mmCIF file of C-alpha atoms (C1' of nucleotides) in Angstrom:
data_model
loop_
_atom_site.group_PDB
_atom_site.id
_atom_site.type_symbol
_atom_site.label_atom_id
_atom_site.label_comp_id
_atom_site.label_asym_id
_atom_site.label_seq_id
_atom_site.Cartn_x
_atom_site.Cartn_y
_atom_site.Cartn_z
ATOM 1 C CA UNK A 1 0.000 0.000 0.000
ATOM 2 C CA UNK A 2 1.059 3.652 -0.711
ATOM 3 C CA UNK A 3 3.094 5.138 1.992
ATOM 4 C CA UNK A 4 3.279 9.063 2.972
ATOM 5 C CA UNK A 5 6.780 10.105 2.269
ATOM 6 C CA UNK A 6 8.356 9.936 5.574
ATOM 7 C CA UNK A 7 9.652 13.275 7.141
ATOM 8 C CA UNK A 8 12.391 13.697 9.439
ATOM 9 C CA UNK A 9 11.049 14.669 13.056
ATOM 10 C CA UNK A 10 11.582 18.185 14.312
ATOM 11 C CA UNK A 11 13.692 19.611 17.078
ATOM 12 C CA UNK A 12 10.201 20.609 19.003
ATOM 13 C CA UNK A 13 9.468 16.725 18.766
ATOM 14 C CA UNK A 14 12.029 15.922 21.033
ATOM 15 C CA UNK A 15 11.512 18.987 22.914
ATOM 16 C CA UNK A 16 8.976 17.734 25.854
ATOM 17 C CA UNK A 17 8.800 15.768 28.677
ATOM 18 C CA UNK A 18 9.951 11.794 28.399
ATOM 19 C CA UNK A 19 7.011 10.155 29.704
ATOM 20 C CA UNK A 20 4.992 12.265 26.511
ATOM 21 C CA UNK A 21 7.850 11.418 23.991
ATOM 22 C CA UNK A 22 8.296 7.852 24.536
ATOM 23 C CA UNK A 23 4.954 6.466 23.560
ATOM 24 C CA UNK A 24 4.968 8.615 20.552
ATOM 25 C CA UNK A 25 8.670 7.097 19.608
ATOM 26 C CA UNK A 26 6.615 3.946 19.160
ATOM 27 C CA UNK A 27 6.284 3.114 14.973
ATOM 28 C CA UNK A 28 8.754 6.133 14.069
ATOM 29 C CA UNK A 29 11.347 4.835 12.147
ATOM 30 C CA UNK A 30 14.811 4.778 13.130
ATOM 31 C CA UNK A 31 17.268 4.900 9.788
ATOM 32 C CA UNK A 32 21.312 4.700 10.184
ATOM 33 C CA UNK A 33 22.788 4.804 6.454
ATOM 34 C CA UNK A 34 20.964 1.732 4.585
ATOM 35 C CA UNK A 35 19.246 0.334 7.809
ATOM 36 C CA UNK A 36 16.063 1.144 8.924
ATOM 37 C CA UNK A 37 13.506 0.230 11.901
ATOM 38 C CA UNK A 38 10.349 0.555 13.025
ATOM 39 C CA UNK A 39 10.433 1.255 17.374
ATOM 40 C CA UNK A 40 8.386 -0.804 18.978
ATOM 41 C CA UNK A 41 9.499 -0.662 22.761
ATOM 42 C CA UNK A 42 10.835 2.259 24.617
ATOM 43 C CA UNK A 43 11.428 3.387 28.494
ATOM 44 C CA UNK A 44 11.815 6.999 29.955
ATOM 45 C CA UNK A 45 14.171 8.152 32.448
ATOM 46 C CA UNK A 46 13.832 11.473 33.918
ATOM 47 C CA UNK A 47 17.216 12.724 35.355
ATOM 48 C CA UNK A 48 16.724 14.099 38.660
ATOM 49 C CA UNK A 49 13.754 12.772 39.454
ATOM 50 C CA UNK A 50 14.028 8.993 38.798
ATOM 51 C CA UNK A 51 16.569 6.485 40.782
ATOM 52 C CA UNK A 52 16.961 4.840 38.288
ATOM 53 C CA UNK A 53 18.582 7.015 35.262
ATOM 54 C CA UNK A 54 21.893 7.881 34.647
ATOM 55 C CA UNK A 55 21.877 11.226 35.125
ATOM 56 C CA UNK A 56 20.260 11.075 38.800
ATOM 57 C CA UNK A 57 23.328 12.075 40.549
ATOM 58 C CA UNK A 58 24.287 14.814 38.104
ATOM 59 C CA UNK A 59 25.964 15.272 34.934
ATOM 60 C CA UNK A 60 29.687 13.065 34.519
ATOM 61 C CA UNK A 61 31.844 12.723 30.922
ATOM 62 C CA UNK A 62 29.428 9.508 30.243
ATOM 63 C CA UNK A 63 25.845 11.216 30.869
ATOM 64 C CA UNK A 64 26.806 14.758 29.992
ATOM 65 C CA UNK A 65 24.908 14.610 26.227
ATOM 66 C CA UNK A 66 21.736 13.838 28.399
ATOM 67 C CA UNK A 67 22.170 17.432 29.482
ATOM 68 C CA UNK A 68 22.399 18.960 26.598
ATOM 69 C CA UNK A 69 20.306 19.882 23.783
ATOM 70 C CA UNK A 70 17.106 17.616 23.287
ATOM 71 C CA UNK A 71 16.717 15.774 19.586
ATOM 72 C CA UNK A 72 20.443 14.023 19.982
ATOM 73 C CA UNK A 73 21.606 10.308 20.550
ATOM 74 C CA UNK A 74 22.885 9.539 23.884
ATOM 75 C CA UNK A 75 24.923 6.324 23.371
ATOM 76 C CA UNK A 76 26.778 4.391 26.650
ATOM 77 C CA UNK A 77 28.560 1.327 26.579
ATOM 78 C CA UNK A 78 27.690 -1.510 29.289
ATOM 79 C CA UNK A 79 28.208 -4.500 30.674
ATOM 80 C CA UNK A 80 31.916 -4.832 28.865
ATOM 81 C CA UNK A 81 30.056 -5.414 26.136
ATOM 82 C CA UNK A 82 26.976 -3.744 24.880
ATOM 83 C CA UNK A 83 25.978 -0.116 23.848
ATOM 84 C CA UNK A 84 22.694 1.365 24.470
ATOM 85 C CA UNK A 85 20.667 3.834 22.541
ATOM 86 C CA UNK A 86 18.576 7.135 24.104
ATOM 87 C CA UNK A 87 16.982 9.606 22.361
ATOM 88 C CA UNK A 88 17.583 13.265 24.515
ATOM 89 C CA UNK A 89 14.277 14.625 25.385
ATOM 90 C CA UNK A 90 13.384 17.564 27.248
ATOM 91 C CA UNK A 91 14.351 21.383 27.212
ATOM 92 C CA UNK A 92 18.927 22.443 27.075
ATOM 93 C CA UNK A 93 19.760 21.358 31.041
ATOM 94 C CA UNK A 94 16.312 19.035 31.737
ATOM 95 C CA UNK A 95 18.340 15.267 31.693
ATOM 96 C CA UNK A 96 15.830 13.265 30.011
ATOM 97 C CA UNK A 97 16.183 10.663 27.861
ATOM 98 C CA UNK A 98 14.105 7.795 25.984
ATOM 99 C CA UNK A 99 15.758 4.321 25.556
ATOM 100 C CA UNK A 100 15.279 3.012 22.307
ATOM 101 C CA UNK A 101 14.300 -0.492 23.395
ATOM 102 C CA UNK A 102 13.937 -2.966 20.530
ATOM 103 C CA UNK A 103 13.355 -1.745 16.747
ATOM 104 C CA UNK A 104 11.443 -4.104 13.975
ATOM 105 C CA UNK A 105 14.131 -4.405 11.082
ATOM 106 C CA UNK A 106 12.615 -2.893 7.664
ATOM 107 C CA UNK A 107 16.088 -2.476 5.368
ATOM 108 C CA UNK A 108 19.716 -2.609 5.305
ATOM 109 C CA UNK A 109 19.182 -6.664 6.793
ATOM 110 C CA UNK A 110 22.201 -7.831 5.074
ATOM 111 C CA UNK A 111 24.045 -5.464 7.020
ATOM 112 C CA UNK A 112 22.315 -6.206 10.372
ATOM 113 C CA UNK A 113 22.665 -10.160 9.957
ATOM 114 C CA UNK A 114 26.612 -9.441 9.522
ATOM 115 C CA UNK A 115 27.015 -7.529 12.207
ATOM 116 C CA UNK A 116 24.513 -9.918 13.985
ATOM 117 C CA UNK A 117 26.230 -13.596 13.205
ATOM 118 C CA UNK A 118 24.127 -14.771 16.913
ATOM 119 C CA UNK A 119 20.632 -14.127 15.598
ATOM 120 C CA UNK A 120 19.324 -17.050 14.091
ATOM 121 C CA UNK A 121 15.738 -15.750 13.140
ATOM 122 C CA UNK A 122 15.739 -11.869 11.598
ATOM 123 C CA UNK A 123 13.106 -10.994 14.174
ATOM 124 C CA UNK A 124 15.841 -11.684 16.601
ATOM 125 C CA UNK A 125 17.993 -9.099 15.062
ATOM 126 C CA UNK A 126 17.016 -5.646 17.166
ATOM 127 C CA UNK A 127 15.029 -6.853 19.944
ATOM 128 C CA UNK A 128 17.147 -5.720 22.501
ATOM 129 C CA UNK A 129 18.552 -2.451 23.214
ATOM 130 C CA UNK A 130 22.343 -4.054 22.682
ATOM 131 C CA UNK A 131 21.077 -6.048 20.048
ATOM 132 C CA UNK A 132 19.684 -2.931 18.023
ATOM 133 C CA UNK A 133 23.102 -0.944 18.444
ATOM 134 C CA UNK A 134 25.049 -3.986 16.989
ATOM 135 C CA UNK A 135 22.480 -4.358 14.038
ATOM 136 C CA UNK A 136 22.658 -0.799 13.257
ATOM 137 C CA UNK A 137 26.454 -0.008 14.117
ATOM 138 C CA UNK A 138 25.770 2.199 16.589
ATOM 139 C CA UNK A 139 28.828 2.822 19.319
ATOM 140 C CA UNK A 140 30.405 5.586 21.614
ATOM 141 C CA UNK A 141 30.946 7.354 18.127
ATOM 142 C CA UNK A 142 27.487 7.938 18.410
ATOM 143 C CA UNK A 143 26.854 9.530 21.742
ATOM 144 C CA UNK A 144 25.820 13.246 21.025
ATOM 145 C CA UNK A 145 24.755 12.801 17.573
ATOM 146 C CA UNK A 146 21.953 15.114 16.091
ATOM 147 C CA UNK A 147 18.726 13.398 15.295
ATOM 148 C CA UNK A 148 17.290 16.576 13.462
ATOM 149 C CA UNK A 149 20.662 17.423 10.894
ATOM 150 C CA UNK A 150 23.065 14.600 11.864
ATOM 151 C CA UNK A 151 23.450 10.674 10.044
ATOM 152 C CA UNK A 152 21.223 8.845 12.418
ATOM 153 C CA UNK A 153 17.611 9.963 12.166
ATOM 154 C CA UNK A 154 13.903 9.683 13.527
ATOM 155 C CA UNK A 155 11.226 9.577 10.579
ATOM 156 C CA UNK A 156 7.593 9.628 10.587
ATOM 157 C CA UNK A 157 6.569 7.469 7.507
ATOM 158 C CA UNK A 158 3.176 7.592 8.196
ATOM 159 C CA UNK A 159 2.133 5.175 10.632
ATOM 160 C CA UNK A 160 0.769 6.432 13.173
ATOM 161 C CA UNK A 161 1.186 5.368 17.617
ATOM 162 C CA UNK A 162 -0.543 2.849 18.992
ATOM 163 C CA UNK A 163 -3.633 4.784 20.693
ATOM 164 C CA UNK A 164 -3.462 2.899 23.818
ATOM 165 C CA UNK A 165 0.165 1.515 24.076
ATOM 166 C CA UNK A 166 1.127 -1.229 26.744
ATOM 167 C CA UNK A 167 2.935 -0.418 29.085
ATOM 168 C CA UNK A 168 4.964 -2.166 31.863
ATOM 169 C CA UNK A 169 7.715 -1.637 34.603
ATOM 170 C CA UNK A 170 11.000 -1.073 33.006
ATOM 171 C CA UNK A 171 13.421 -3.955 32.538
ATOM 172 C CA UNK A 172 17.148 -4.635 33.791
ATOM 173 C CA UNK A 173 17.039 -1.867 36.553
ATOM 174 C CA UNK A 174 17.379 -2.401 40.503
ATOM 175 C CA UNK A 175 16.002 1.484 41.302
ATOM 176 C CA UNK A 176 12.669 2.746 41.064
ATOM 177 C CA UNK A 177 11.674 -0.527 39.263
ATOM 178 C CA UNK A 178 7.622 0.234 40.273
ATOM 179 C CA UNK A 179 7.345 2.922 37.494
ATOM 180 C CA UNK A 180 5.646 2.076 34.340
ATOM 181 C CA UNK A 181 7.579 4.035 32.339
ATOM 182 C CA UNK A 182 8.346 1.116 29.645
ATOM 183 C CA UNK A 183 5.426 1.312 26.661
ATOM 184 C CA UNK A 184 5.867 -0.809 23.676
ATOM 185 C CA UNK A 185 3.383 -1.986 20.508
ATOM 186 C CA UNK A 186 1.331 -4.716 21.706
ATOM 187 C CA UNK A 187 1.764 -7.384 18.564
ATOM 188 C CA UNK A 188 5.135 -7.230 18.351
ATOM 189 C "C1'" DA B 1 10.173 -23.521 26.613
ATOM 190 C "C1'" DC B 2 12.440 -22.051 30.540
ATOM 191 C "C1'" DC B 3 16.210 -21.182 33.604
ATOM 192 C "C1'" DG B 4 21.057 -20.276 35.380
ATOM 193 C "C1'" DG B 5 25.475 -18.531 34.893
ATOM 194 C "C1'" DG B 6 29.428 -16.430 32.574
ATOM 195 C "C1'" DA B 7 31.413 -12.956 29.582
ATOM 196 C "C1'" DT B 8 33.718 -8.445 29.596
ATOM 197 C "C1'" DG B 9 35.365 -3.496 30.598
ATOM 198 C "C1'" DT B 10 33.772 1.227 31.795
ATOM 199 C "C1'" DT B 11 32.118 4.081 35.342
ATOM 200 C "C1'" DC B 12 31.480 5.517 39.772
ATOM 201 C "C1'" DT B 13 31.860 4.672 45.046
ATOM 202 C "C1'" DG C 1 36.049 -3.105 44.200
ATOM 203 C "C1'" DA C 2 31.114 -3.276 42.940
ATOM 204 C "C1'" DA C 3 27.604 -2.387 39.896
ATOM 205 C "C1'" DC C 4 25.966 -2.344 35.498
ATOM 206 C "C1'" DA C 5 19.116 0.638 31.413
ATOM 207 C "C1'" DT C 6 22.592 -6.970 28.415
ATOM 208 C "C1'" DC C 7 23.193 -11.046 25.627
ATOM 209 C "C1'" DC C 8 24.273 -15.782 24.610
ATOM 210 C "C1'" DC C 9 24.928 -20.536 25.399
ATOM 211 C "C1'" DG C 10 24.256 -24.825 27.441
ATOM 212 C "C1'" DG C 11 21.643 -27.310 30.734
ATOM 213 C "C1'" DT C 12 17.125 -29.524 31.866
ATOM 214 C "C1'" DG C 13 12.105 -30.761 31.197
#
DNA sequence: ACCGGGATGTTCT
DNA sequence: GAACATCCCGGTG
């Protein structure tokens, strides 16, 4: 079926609380040179306010691109091994951020199943947070990376939110693990 | 299918 | 020195 042309989210987007961002996040398209990905899970973190997020005890060298500008990637490595993905949310100073969660490959699959050799199935290919920074070659390079002018970007192709996305506790946390701040799109 | 443990290194206490 | 916004593999049922 026909498709609207998909348009690059705006700076004013990204410019608003993370518990209003993240559920929107959900079906936007992630796209990294040939790869693309439709979001399907997400969790917000709100810096002082929340245990749980990195930037609760203030800004350090890792966080500090959580208190900057909103619209830009926030990328931290993790257990030895993994890299996560947030989108910056919020007004210059506010540290809130939206972790990109798992992402529904649409292109660029040869590339993800190289940089992928564990996943056996495709679906299995960015339905992680780790597993979605491998598949799309996203590292430390990353971190601070504009979503509205830079090479990593957040389109709208047309599809719209879920109108009542699930939502859950977030996952893999010890602090403030009560708050359903996780939402994700309920077939996937 | 589900569960348990090990890998691996940066960051912060 | 501990914790970590995780993933994978090999066990068992």
């Amino acid at each position: 079926m026909a498709q609207a042309r998909a348009r690059r989210l705006g700076r004013a987007f990204y410019e608003r609380s993370s518990l209003v961002v993240a559920p929107e996040l959900l079906n936007k398209v992630i796209v990294a040179g040939r790869c693309r990905g439709r979001i399907v899970e997400v969790e917000a973190y709100k810096g002082a306010e929340d245990p749980a997020s990195h930037a609760y005890r203030g800004r350090t060298a890792r966080n500090a691109v959580m208190f900057g500008p909103p619209g830009h990637l926030y990328v931290y490595f993790t257990y030895g091994m993994h890299h996560c993905a947030n989108v910056v949310t919020g007004a210059a100073g506010v540290a809130e951020a939206v972790l990109l969660r798992a992402v529904e490959p649409l292109a660029g699959l040869d590339e993800m199943r190289a940089r992928r050799p564990a996943a056996r199935r495709d679906r299995d290919l960015a339905n992680g947070p780790g597993k979605l920074c491998a598949a799309f070659g996203l590292d430390r390079d990353d971190d601070g990376v504009d979503l509205v002018r830079g090479p990593v970007r957040i389109v709208d192709d047309g599809v719209a939110p879920p109108n009542t996305p699930a939502s859950s506790p977030r996952i893999g946390i010890t602090k403030a693990v009560d708050r359903p701040w996780r939402w994700y799109v309920g077939d996937s």
